[in-house]
Each structure stands twice: as C-alpha cells, then as structure tokens.
Amino acid sequence: MNDSDLNFALRESMERQALSAPLPDGLLAATKQRLRRRRIRDGSVGGVAAAALAVGLVFGGQAMLTGNAGASDGSIAASPGPSSEAVEPEESSPPGFEDGEELSNSVPFHNVDVVDVCLSYDDDEFVEFSIVERVDGEYMSGMWGQTTPETPNADGILTNIEYMLNDSQDSSVRMTLEEGALDEPPAEDTHTFTTADGHEGLIGVDASTQWRTLRVESGVSDVLVRIDLNADENVVSESELISWPDMLDFHADSEPCQA
Amino acid sequence: MENFDDYVRARGGALLRFAYVLCGDSHRAEDFVQEALLRCSRKWRRIENGAGPDAYVRKAILRQYLSWRRRKSAAEHVSDQIEPADRRRDASDSLGERDAIWRMLVQLPRRQRAVLVLRFYEDLPTDEIAALLGMRPATVRVHASRGLEQLRRHPDLTRDFSSVKEMT
C-alpha cells in the first residue's frame, strides 16, 4: 500500500465509522431542552457568584444530600433539604424556545463507595461539575453538568459551595468550602479537609486552569445524583459513562482533572 | 431562531458524525453537539450573518471535545478492546485495516486525532485546521506527523505503511 492508499484508508475508516455510528434522533429537541435548562440556571443567577449552584445526592431513593451555594459562613454543619432561598428564574424565553419542556431526569447510582465531585470554570465562565461513582475503586458511572453562568470576580469565585452528604445510615454531613479558601491554592495544589462525620475530602486546585476539584468519600449505596437549581425546579444533568479507574491518583498530579 | 432550527435539522446528522469520529462514542458525540449548538444559539444571528454556521459550530464542537478530553483524560482508561461500529462486516484485509486504523485513532492523543479527523474526514487544509484548533500550521503538521507515525507502527495493519507520506 502506498502513501495515497494509507490516506485513502484513513479517510475511508473515518467515513465508514461515521456512517455506521448509532446517531440519536431529536437533536433539535434535545438541544432546546438543554437550552431551557440552561436558561433556568441563567435566571437563577444572583448577585453572588455561584449563587444558585446546588448539588443534591439522593441516597437509597430518598433525598438526602443537597449542596447549595450561597451561604457565607464557611461552616461545616448538618442541614437537610434543598435551599429555600432560591432566586427566581427570569421570565423571558430565548427566541424559539417554549416553556413547559421537560426539565427533570434522574441518574441512579448503585453501590457507591466513593463520590467524586469535580468543579471548574470553562471558557464561557460557567461552573462545571462532574460527579462519578466508584465501587471498590473501579469507576462505575458518573454525571456532569454546568451551573450558573457568571462572570468570575477578582477573587476567583466558588467561595460558597456547600455539599451535604447522607449515607445509608442517615447520618448527614454538609461541607462548606470556606470563603476564599479556593483563591489561595497551596503549592501542592490540594487542600484536604474533614467533614463533620469524619469523611475526608480533597480539593485540587490548578491556578492556571481554575480547576476546582472536590472529592468526598462516603460509604453509601444506591445513590442518585441530582442538581437542584432552585427550590421548585430540580434539574438533573446528563449521565456520563466514562472510564475513570484511577481517580484517587489524579490528585497527585500537578494538574487535577487534567491530562 | 427559525434559521437555527432549520440548520440543526439539516446539518444535525453531519455534526453528530463529525463529533462521533472525533470522540468515538455516540452518546458523548451527542453531548458535544448539543452543547456546541446551545452555545452557538445564543449568538446565532451573528453566526449566520458571518462566514457561515458550519465553521463556527464545528469549532464549538472541537472545543467541547478538546475540553472534555482535557478534563477527563488524566484518569481516562484507554482500551485497545474497542469494537468497531460494524465489525461483523470485517471480512477482508482491507476492512480489517480500516478497523485497525479506527482503533488506533481512538487511542491517539486528542489533538493528534483532531488534526487527522479535520484533515482526512473534513478534508480541510492545514491552514484551516490551524485556525480551528488555534495553533500554528507547523504545530498542525507535527500533530499529523505523530498521529500518522502511530498508525504506521500499528501491528494490526497488514500492509506496509512504512513509507507513509506525512501531511504537508
């Protein structure tokens, strides 16, 4: 096979795979639904950065864990249920997008022994997060999404994000990242902390990419991850099946969550 | 937004295929395309009045792909057990080579893969690839060269690729 044959083979391989790929239907509707969800997030923006971020984990089919950005005391305390101080979404819809589209979904997790949460800002200044479950150290499933669009302030935002975890024994814990703690990453790029019930957490910070990584270990099972964008609307991000077998080690890298 | 709807209906399949060739996963491809379209929809009037939506949307998909891989690849497990989409039709050496190439593509670093996809699937010249990926043309050629070198060394390829001509 000569040079041009290889080029042809390469092109043909891609085209063949593209043509045989299982493509989903309803791309337009799905995109609109995603835009609708994002619009709600846009509408939930308050004056405080990340004001409406809420991450809820539901264990054993019952709402047990809710994280809610917006608190300011930097405390670690038990607190059930979603925030009741959500900001109302804006009323206007983007052109061509109707109200009343389906907003909810759910992603069941099973037999979780570790929940990883990864937060970051992307180029468009959204807060992004990833949550994955692992069983016996093996990645099982995960989800990711984006939260409130916002303009990072001079302090780097993400100053008030709370997570509350409940395990199968219904012991709950809520963690609050201390205000400003993420703005001054230590040289080793990680913070460690211990939650009220003794769970260890790890925050990885890469100042160059503004990644914020939070990992919480919890011996729970039957976990459902949910994103609460305000008190009335529970919006769940897409599930994501990726191979992530070595989560524990990535914190040792100088670039958390990064190649 | 009617034009946006028309565009998605008309070009959605092609966009999904492009994303699929990039990432090798149909679900992830859909996610990339949806996110790219969502972001483009916010400034659609400007996009459609510009050089044309295809280039803009394609760049948005590329950003999604590169960004996602950047986030996940630190711990992402790359398997050499990935099945081609249509392995049952693999009845000849030629098809076997195509599948071997595909499996190799899946394992390439994201920028090498993006360059090869843009070059061989999208048929773009080096300058356009450089503009899309935000890198110099020389860097594009380096990525292409290294990607092709990986293919050249793949043990499953039954024919002689030793004299593969690198992209110029």
CSV table of C-alpha atoms in Angstrom, one decimal:
chain,number,residue,atom,x,y,z
A,1,MET,CA,0.0,0.0,0.0
A,2,ASN,CA,1.5,3.3,-1.0
A,3,ASP,CA,1.2,6.7,0.7
A,4,SER,CA,-2.0,7.6,-1.0
A,5,ASP,CA,-3.5,4.3,-0.2
A,6,LEU,CA,-3.0,4.9,3.5
A,7,ASN,CA,-4.5,8.3,3.2
A,8,PHE,CA,-7.4,6.8,1.5
A,9,ALA,CA,-7.7,4.0,4.1
A,10,LEU,CA,-7.7,6.6,6.9
A,11,ARG,CA,-10.4,8.7,5.3
A,12,GLU,CA,-12.4,5.6,4.5
A,13,SER,CA,-12.1,4.3,8.0
A,14,MET,CA,-13.5,7.5,9.4
A,15,GLU,CA,-16.3,7.8,6.9
A,16,ARG,CA,-17.2,4.2,7.4
A,17,GLN,CA,-17.4,4.6,11.2
A,18,ALA,CA,-19.3,7.9,10.9
A,19,LEU,CA,-21.9,6.3,8.6
A,20,SER,CA,-22.3,3.3,10.8
A,21,ALA,CA,-22.5,5.3,14.1
A,22,PRO,CA,-25.7,5.0,16.0
A,23,LEU,CA,-26.9,8.6,15.8
A,24,PRO,CA,-29.7,9.7,18.1
A,25,ASP,CA,-32.9,11.2,16.9
A,26,GLY,CA,-34.3,14.5,18.1
A,27,LEU,CA,-31.1,16.5,18.2
A,28,LEU,CA,-33.1,19.8,17.9
A,29,ALA,CA,-35.5,18.9,20.7
A,30,ALA,CA,-32.7,17.8,22.9
A,31,THR,CA,-30.7,20.9,22.3
A,32,LYS,CA,-33.7,23.0,23.1
A,33,GLN,CA,-34.3,21.1,26.3
A,34,ARG,CA,-30.7,21.7,27.3
A,35,LEU,CA,-31.1,25.4,26.5
A,36,ARG,CA,-34.2,25.5,28.5
A,37,ARG,CA,-32.4,24.1,31.5
A,38,ARG,CA,-29.6,26.5,31.0
A,39,ARG,CA,-32.0,29.4,30.8
A,40,ILE,CA,-33.3,28.4,34.2
A,41,ARG,CA,-29.8,28.4,35.5
A,42,ASP,CA,-29.2,31.8,33.9
A,43,GLY,CA,-32.3,33.1,35.6
A,44,SER,CA,-31.2,31.8,38.9
A,45,VAL,CA,-28.1,33.9,39.0
A,46,GLY,CA,-27.9,36.2,42.0
A,47,GLY,CA,-25.5,38.9,42.9
A,48,VAL,CA,-23.2,36.4,44.5
A,49,ALA,CA,-21.1,34.2,42.2
A,50,ALA,CA,-22.4,30.7,42.1
A,51,ALA,CA,-25.4,31.8,44.0
A,52,ALA,CA,-27.7,29.1,42.7
A,53,LEU,CA,-25.4,26.1,42.5
A,54,ALA,CA,-26.9,23.2,44.3
A,55,VAL,CA,-25.8,19.7,44.1
A,56,GLY,CA,-28.0,17.1,45.6
A,57,LEU,CA,-27.3,13.5,46.1
A,58,VAL,CA,-30.2,11.2,46.8
A,59,PHE,CA,-29.3,8.0,48.6
A,60,GLY,CA,-31.5,5.0,48.6
A,61,GLY,CA,-34.2,6.8,46.7
A,62,GLN,CA,-34.6,9.5,49.3
A,63,ALA,CA,-33.4,13.0,49.0
A,64,MET,CA,-30.6,13.2,51.5
A,65,LEU,CA,-27.9,15.3,50.2
A,66,THR,CA,-28.1,18.8,48.9
A,67,GLY,CA,-25.3,21.2,48.4
A,68,ASN,CA,-26.3,24.8,47.9
A,69,ALA,CA,-24.0,27.7,47.0
A,70,GLY,CA,-24.8,31.0,48.6
A,71,ALA,CA,-24.1,30.5,52.3
A,72,SER,CA,-21.4,32.7,53.6
A,73,ASP,CA,-20.4,31.4,57.0
A,74,GLY,CA,-18.0,28.8,55.7
A,75,SER,CA,-19.2,26.4,58.3
A,76,ILE,CA,-19.4,22.6,58.3
A,77,ALA,CA,-22.8,21.6,59.6
A,78,ALA,CA,-25.6,19.2,59.1
A,79,SER,CA,-28.6,20.5,57.2
A,80,PRO,CA,-31.3,18.6,55.3
A,81,GLY,CA,-33.1,19.5,52.2
A,82,PRO,CA,-32.7,22.0,49.4
A,83,SER,CA,-32.3,25.7,49.9
A,84,SER,CA,-35.5,27.7,50.3
A,85,GLU,CA,-33.8,30.9,49.2
A,86,ALA,CA,-33.5,30.2,45.5
A,87,VAL,CA,-33.6,33.0,43.1
A,88,GLU,CA,-36.5,33.1,40.7
A,89,PRO,CA,-35.6,32.3,37.1
A,90,GLU,CA,-36.1,35.0,34.6
A,91,GLU,CA,-39.4,35.0,32.8
A,92,SER,CA,-38.4,35.6,29.2
A,93,SER,CA,-37.6,32.7,27.0
A,94,PRO,CA,-34.9,32.7,24.3
A,95,PRO,CA,-36.4,33.0,20.8
A,96,GLY,CA,-37.9,29.8,19.6
A,97,PHE,CA,-37.9,28.0,22.9
A,98,GLU,CA,-41.1,27.3,24.6
A,99,ASP,CA,-41.9,27.0,28.3
A,100,GLY,CA,-43.1,23.8,29.8
A,101,GLU,CA,-40.4,21.5,28.3
A,102,GLU,CA,-39.4,18.5,30.3
A,103,LEU,CA,-36.7,19.6,32.8
A,104,SER,CA,-36.2,16.6,35.0
A,105,ASN,CA,-34.4,13.3,34.8
A,106,SER,CA,-32.6,11.1,37.1
A,107,VAL,CA,-29.4,9.1,37.2
A,108,PRO,CA,-29.4,6.2,39.6
A,109,PHE,CA,-26.1,5.3,41.1
A,110,HIS,CA,-25.6,2.0,42.8
A,111,ASN,CA,-23.3,0.6,45.5
A,112,VAL,CA,-21.3,3.7,45.7
A,113,ASP,CA,-18.3,3.8,47.9
A,114,VAL,CA,-16.7,7.0,46.7
A,115,VAL,CA,-18.3,10.0,45.2
A,116,ASP,CA,-16.1,12.4,43.3
A,117,VAL,CA,-17.1,15.9,42.5
A,118,CYS,CA,-15.1,18.0,40.2
A,119,LEU,CA,-15.7,21.7,39.7
A,120,SER,CA,-14.3,24.0,37.2
A,121,TYR,CA,-14.8,27.0,35.1
A,122,ASP,CA,-14.8,26.7,31.3
A,123,ASP,CA,-14.0,29.3,28.8
A,124,ASP,CA,-17.5,30.7,28.8
A,125,GLU,CA,-17.4,31.2,32.6
A,126,PHE,CA,-19.8,28.5,33.6
A,127,VAL,CA,-19.1,26.5,36.6
A,128,GLU,CA,-18.9,22.9,35.6
A,129,PHE,CA,-19.0,19.9,37.8
A,130,SER,CA,-18.5,16.2,37.5
A,131,ILE,CA,-19.7,13.5,39.9
A,132,VAL,CA,-18.7,10.0,39.5
A,133,GLU,CA,-19.2,6.8,41.5
A,134,ARG,CA,-16.8,4.1,42.0
A,135,VAL,CA,-17.2,0.7,43.5
A,136,ASP,CA,-14.2,-1.0,45.1
A,137,GLY,CA,-12.1,1.6,43.4
A,138,GLU,CA,-13.5,1.0,40.0
A,139,TYR,CA,-15.2,3.7,38.1
A,140,MET,CA,-18.9,2.8,37.6
A,141,SER,CA,-20.7,5.8,36.3
A,142,GLY,CA,-20.9,9.5,36.6
A,143,MET,CA,-22.5,12.6,35.5
A,144,TRP,CA,-21.5,16.1,34.8
A,145,GLY,CA,-23.1,19.4,34.1
A,146,GLN,CA,-22.8,23.1,34.2
A,147,THR,CA,-24.2,25.5,36.7
A,148,THR,CA,-24.9,29.1,36.8
A,149,PRO,CA,-23.3,31.3,34.2
A,150,GLU,CA,-21.4,34.1,35.8
A,151,THR,CA,-18.5,36.4,35.5
A,152,PRO,CA,-15.7,35.4,37.8
A,153,ASN,CA,-14.9,38.0,40.2
A,154,ALA,CA,-11.5,39.1,41.2
A,155,ASP,CA,-11.4,36.6,44.0
A,156,GLY,CA,-11.9,33.6,41.7
A,157,ILE,CA,-15.4,32.8,42.9
A,158,LEU,CA,-16.6,29.5,44.2
A,159,THR,CA,-16.5,31.0,47.6
A,160,ASN,CA,-19.6,29.4,49.0
A,161,ILE,CA,-20.5,26.0,47.9
A,162,GLU,CA,-21.9,23.5,50.3
A,163,TYR,CA,-22.3,19.8,50.0
A,164,MET,CA,-24.3,17.8,52.4
A,165,LEU,CA,-23.9,14.1,52.4
A,166,ASN,CA,-26.0,11.5,53.9
A,167,ASP,CA,-25.1,7.9,53.9
A,168,SER,CA,-27.3,4.9,54.2
A,169,GLN,CA,-27.4,5.2,58.0
A,170,ASP,CA,-29.0,8.6,57.6
A,171,SER,CA,-26.1,10.4,59.2
A,172,SER,CA,-25.7,13.6,57.4
A,173,VAL,CA,-22.9,16.0,56.8
A,174,ARG,CA,-22.7,19.2,55.0
A,175,MET,CA,-19.5,20.7,53.9
A,176,THR,CA,-19.0,24.3,53.1
A,177,LEU,CA,-15.9,25.4,51.4
A,178,GLU,CA,-14.6,28.3,53.4
A,179,GLU,CA,-14.8,31.6,51.7
A,180,GLY,CA,-11.6,32.4,49.9
A,181,ALA,CA,-10.1,29.1,50.6
A,182,LEU,CA,-10.0,28.2,46.9
A,183,ASP,CA,-8.5,31.5,46.0
A,184,GLU,CA,-5.2,30.8,47.5
A,185,PRO,CA,-4.1,27.3,46.5
A,186,PRO,CA,-1.2,25.9,48.3
A,187,ALA,CA,1.9,25.0,46.4
A,188,GLU,CA,1.0,21.3,46.3
A,189,ASP,CA,-2.3,22.3,44.6
A,190,THR,CA,-4.5,20.5,47.0
A,191,HIS,CA,-6.5,21.2,50.1
A,192,THR,CA,-7.7,18.5,52.5
A,193,PHE,CA,-10.5,18.7,54.9
A,194,THR,CA,-12.6,16.5,57.1
A,195,THR,CA,-16.3,16.7,57.2
A,196,ALA,CA,-18.3,16.7,60.4
A,197,ASP,CA,-18.8,13.0,60.4
A,198,GLY,CA,-15.2,12.2,59.7
A,199,HIS,CA,-15.3,11.8,55.9
A,200,GLU,CA,-12.2,13.1,54.2
A,201,GLY,CA,-12.4,15.5,51.3
A,202,LEU,CA,-9.8,16.7,49.0
A,203,ILE,CA,-9.8,19.9,46.9
A,204,GLY,CA,-7.5,20.1,44.0
A,205,VAL,CA,-6.7,23.5,42.6
A,206,ASP,CA,-4.9,24.3,39.4
A,207,ALA,CA,-4.5,28.1,39.3
A,208,SER,CA,-3.6,28.1,35.7
A,209,THR,CA,-6.9,26.4,34.6
A,210,GLN,CA,-9.0,27.5,37.5
A,211,TRP,CA,-10.0,23.9,38.2
A,212,ARG,CA,-11.6,23.2,41.5
A,213,THR,CA,-11.8,19.6,42.5
A,214,LEU,CA,-13.7,18.3,45.4
A,215,ARG,CA,-13.7,14.7,46.4
A,216,VAL,CA,-15.7,13.3,49.1
A,217,GLU,CA,-15.6,9.7,50.3
A,218,SER,CA,-18.7,8.2,51.6
A,219,GLY,CA,-19.7,4.6,52.3
A,220,VAL,CA,-23.1,4.9,50.8
A,221,SER,CA,-25.2,2.8,48.4
A,222,ASP,CA,-28.0,3.4,45.9
A,223,VAL,CA,-27.1,6.9,45.2
A,224,LEU,CA,-29.0,9.3,42.9
A,225,VAL,CA,-27.3,12.5,42.0
A,226,ARG,CA,-29.5,15.5,41.4
A,227,ILE,CA,-28.8,19.1,40.7
A,228,ASP,CA,-31.1,21.5,42.4
A,229,LEU,CA,-31.2,24.8,40.6
A,230,ASN,CA,-33.8,26.4,42.7
A,231,ALA,CA,-36.4,25.4,45.3
A,232,ASP,CA,-39.0,24.5,42.7
A,233,GLU,CA,-37.1,23.1,39.8
A,234,ASN,CA,-34.9,20.0,40.1
A,235,VAL,CA,-32.8,19.6,37.1
A,236,VAL,CA,-30.6,16.6,36.6
A,237,SER,CA,-27.6,16.7,34.3
A,238,GLU,CA,-26.8,14.1,31.8
A,239,SER,CA,-25.3,10.9,32.8
A,240,GLU,CA,-21.9,10.1,31.5
A,241,LEU,CA,-20.3,6.8,31.2
A,242,ILE,CA,-16.6,7.1,31.1
A,243,SER,CA,-13.7,5.0,32.2
A,244,TRP,CA,-12.2,6.7,35.2
A,245,PRO,CA,-10.5,3.9,37.0
A,246,ASP,CA,-7.8,5.8,38.8
A,247,MET,CA,-9.5,8.8,40.4
A,248,LEU,CA,-7.6,8.5,43.6
A,249,ASP,CA,-4.3,9.1,41.8
A,250,PHE,CA,-5.1,12.1,39.8
A,251,HIS,CA,-4.8,14.4,42.8
A,252,ALA,CA,-1.2,13.5,42.9
A,253,ASP,CA,-0.8,15.1,39.5
A,254,SER,CA,0.1,18.7,39.3
A,255,GLU,CA,-2.9,19.3,37.1
A,256,PRO,CA,-6.0,18.0,38.8
A,257,CYS,CA,-8.6,16.8,36.4
A,258,GLN,CA,-6.3,17.5,33.5
A,259,ALA,CA,-4.2,15.5,31.2
B,1,MET,CA,-34.5,31.2,15.7
B,2,GLU,CA,-36.2,29.5,12.8
B,3,ASN,CA,-33.0,29.5,10.9
B,4,PHE,CA,-31.3,27.8,13.8
B,5,ASP,CA,-33.9,25.1,13.8
B,6,ASP,CA,-33.5,24.7,10.1
B,7,TYR,CA,-29.8,24.5,10.4
B,8,VAL,CA,-30.0,21.8,13.1
B,9,ARG,CA,-32.5,19.8,11.2
B,10,ALA,CA,-30.4,20.0,8.0
B,11,ARG,CA,-26.9,19.6,9.5
B,12,GLY,CA,-27.5,17.8,12.7
B,13,GLY,CA,-26.6,14.4,11.3
B,14,ALA,CA,-23.4,15.6,9.8
B,15,LEU,CA,-22.4,17.4,13.1
B,16,LEU,CA,-23.1,14.2,15.1
B,17,ARG,CA,-21.0,12.2,12.7
B,18,PHE,CA,-18.2,14.7,12.9
B,19,ALA,CA,-18.3,14.6,16.7
B,20,TYR,CA,-18.5,10.8,16.7
B,21,VAL,CA,-15.4,10.5,14.5
B,22,LEU,CA,-13.7,12.8,17.0
B,23,CYS,CA,-14.6,11.0,20.2
B,24,GLY,CA,-15.6,7.5,19.1
B,25,ASP,CA,-18.7,7.5,21.3
B,26,SER,CA,-22.1,8.3,20.0
B,27,HIS,CA,-23.5,9.5,23.4
B,28,ARG,CA,-20.6,11.7,24.0
B,29,ALA,CA,-20.8,13.0,20.5
B,30,GLU,CA,-24.4,13.9,21.0
B,31,ASP,CA,-23.5,15.7,24.2
B,32,PHE,CA,-20.7,17.7,22.4
B,33,VAL,CA,-23.0,18.7,19.6
B,34,GLN,CA,-25.9,19.7,21.9
B,35,GLU,CA,-23.6,21.8,23.9
B,36,ALA,CA,-22.0,23.4,20.9
B,37,LEU,CA,-25.3,24.2,19.4
B,38,LEU,CA,-26.6,25.6,22.6
B,39,ARG,CA,-23.7,28.0,22.9
B,40,CYS,CA,-24.0,28.9,19.2
B,41,SER,CA,-27.7,29.5,19.5
B,42,ARG,CA,-27.1,32.5,21.8
B,43,LYS,CA,-25.3,34.4,19.1
B,44,TRP,CA,-26.9,32.8,16.1
B,45,ARG,CA,-27.8,35.9,14.3
B,46,ARG,CA,-24.2,37.0,14.3
B,47,ILE,CA,-23.1,33.5,13.3
B,48,GLU,CA,-25.5,33.2,10.4
B,49,ASN,CA,-24.5,36.7,9.2
B,50,GLY,CA,-20.9,35.7,9.3
B,51,ALA,CA,-18.9,33.3,7.2
B,52,GLY,CA,-21.4,30.6,7.8
B,53,PRO,CA,-22.5,28.5,10.7
B,54,ASP,CA,-20.7,25.3,9.8
B,55,ALA,CA,-17.2,26.5,10.6
B,56,TYR,CA,-18.4,28.2,13.8
B,57,VAL,CA,-20.3,25.1,15.0
B,58,ARG,CA,-17.5,22.8,14.1
B,59,LYS,CA,-15.1,24.9,16.1
B,60,ALA,CA,-17.5,24.8,19.0
B,61,ILE,CA,-17.7,21.0,18.8
B,62,LEU,CA,-13.9,20.8,18.7
B,63,ARG,CA,-13.7,22.9,21.8
B,64,GLN,CA,-16.1,20.6,23.6
B,65,TYR,CA,-14.1,17.6,22.5
B,66,LEU,CA,-10.8,19.1,23.5
B,67,SER,CA,-12.1,20.5,26.7
B,68,TRP,CA,-13.8,17.3,27.7
B,69,ARG,CA,-10.8,15.2,27.0
B,70,ARG,CA,-8.6,17.6,28.8
B,71,ARG,CA,-10.7,17.3,31.9
B,72,LYS,CA,-11.1,13.5,31.8
B,73,SER,CA,-8.0,12.2,30.1
B,74,ALA,CA,-5.9,12.3,33.2
B,75,ALA,CA,-7.6,9.3,34.5
B,76,GLU,CA,-9.4,8.0,31.5
B,77,HIS,CA,-8.7,4.5,30.7
B,78,VAL,CA,-7.9,3.8,27.1
B,79,SER,CA,-8.7,0.4,26.0
B,80,ASP,CA,-7.5,-1.5,23.0
B,81,GLN,CA,-10.6,-3.6,23.1
B,82,ILE,CA,-12.8,-1.0,21.5
B,83,GLU,CA,-15.0,-2.7,19.0
B,84,PRO,CA,-15.5,-1.0,15.6
B,85,ALA,CA,-19.0,0.1,14.9
B,86,ASP,CA,-19.5,-2.6,12.2
B,87,ARG,CA,-17.2,-5.4,12.9
B,88,ARG,CA,-19.4,-8.0,11.5
B,89,ARG,CA,-18.7,-6.8,8.0
B,90,ASP,CA,-15.0,-7.1,8.6
B,91,ALA,CA,-14.5,-9.9,6.1
B,92,SER,CA,-11.4,-8.7,4.3
B,93,ASP,CA,-8.0,-7.5,5.0
B,94,SER,CA,-9.0,-4.1,3.7
B,95,LEU,CA,-11.8,-3.7,6.2
B,96,GLY,CA,-9.5,-5.2,8.9
B,97,GLU,CA,-7.1,-2.4,8.2
B,98,ARG,CA,-9.8,0.2,8.4
B,99,ASP,CA,-10.9,-1.2,11.7
B,100,ALA,CA,-7.3,-1.2,12.9
B,101,ILE,CA,-6.9,2.4,11.9
B,102,TRP,CA,-10.1,3.3,13.7
B,103,ARG,CA,-9.0,1.5,16.9
B,104,MET,CA,-5.7,3.3,16.6
B,105,LEU,CA,-7.4,6.7,16.1
B,106,VAL,CA,-9.4,6.2,19.2
B,107,GLN,CA,-6.2,5.9,21.2
B,108,LEU,CA,-4.4,8.9,19.7
B,109,PRO,CA,-4.0,12.0,21.9
B,110,ARG,CA,-6.8,14.3,21.3
B,111,ARG,CA,-5.0,16.9,19.3
B,112,GLN,CA,-3.4,14.4,17.0
B,113,ARG,CA,-6.8,12.8,16.5
B,114,ALA,CA,-8.5,16.1,15.9
B,115,VAL,CA,-5.9,17.1,13.3
B,116,LEU,CA,-6.3,13.8,11.5
B,117,VAL,CA,-10.1,14.0,11.6
B,118,LEU,CA,-10.1,17.5,10.3
B,119,ARG,CA,-7.6,16.6,7.6
B,120,PHE,CA,-9.0,13.3,6.4
B,121,TYR,CA,-12.6,13.3,7.4
B,122,GLU,CA,-13.4,17.0,6.9
B,123,ASP,CA,-10.8,17.4,4.2
B,124,LEU,CA,-9.5,20.7,5.4
B,125,PRO,CA,-6.2,22.2,4.5
B,126,THR,CA,-3.5,22.7,7.1
B,127,ASP,CA,-4.2,26.5,7.5
B,128,GLU,CA,-7.8,26.0,8.2
B,129,ILE,CA,-7.1,23.2,10.7
B,130,ALA,CA,-4.6,25.5,12.4
B,131,ALA,CA,-7.2,28.3,12.6
B,132,LEU,CA,-9.8,25.9,14.0
B,133,LEU,CA,-7.5,24.5,16.7
B,134,GLY,CA,-5.9,27.8,17.5
B,135,MET,CA,-2.4,26.5,16.7
B,136,ARG,CA,0.3,27.3,14.2
B,137,PRO,CA,0.3,25.4,10.9
B,138,ALA,CA,3.7,23.9,11.8
B,139,THR,CA,2.1,22.6,15.0
B,140,VAL,CA,-0.6,21.0,13.0
B,141,ARG,CA,1.9,19.3,10.8
B,142,VAL,CA,3.7,18.0,13.9
B,143,HIS,CA,0.5,16.5,15.3
B,144,ALA,CA,-0.4,15.0,12.0
B,145,SER,CA,3.1,13.5,11.6
B,146,ARG,CA,3.0,12.0,15.0
B,147,GLY,CA,-0.5,10.6,14.5
B,148,LEU,CA,0.4,9.1,11.2
B,149,GLU,CA,3.5,7.6,12.8
B,150,GLN,CA,1.3,5.9,15.3
B,151,LEU,CA,-0.7,4.4,12.5
B,152,ARG,CA,2.5,3.4,10.7
B,153,ARG,CA,3.6,1.4,13.7
B,154,HIS,CA,0.3,-0.3,14.4
B,155,PRO,CA,0.9,-4.1,14.4
B,156,ASP,CA,-2.6,-4.9,13.2
B,157,LEU,CA,-2.1,-3.2,9.9
B,158,THR,CA,-1.3,-5.9,7.4
B,159,ARG,CA,0.2,-3.8,4.8
B,160,ASP,CA,3.4,-1.8,4.6
B,161,PHE,CA,2.9,1.7,5.9
B,162,SER,CA,6.5,2.4,6.4
B,163,SER,CA,6.6,5.0,3.6
B,164,VAL,CA,3.6,6.9,4.6
B,165,LYS,CA,3.8,10.4,3.5
B,166,GLU,CA,3.3,12.9,6.2
B,167,MET,CA,0.8,15.7,5.7
B,168,THR,CA,2.3,18.8,4.2
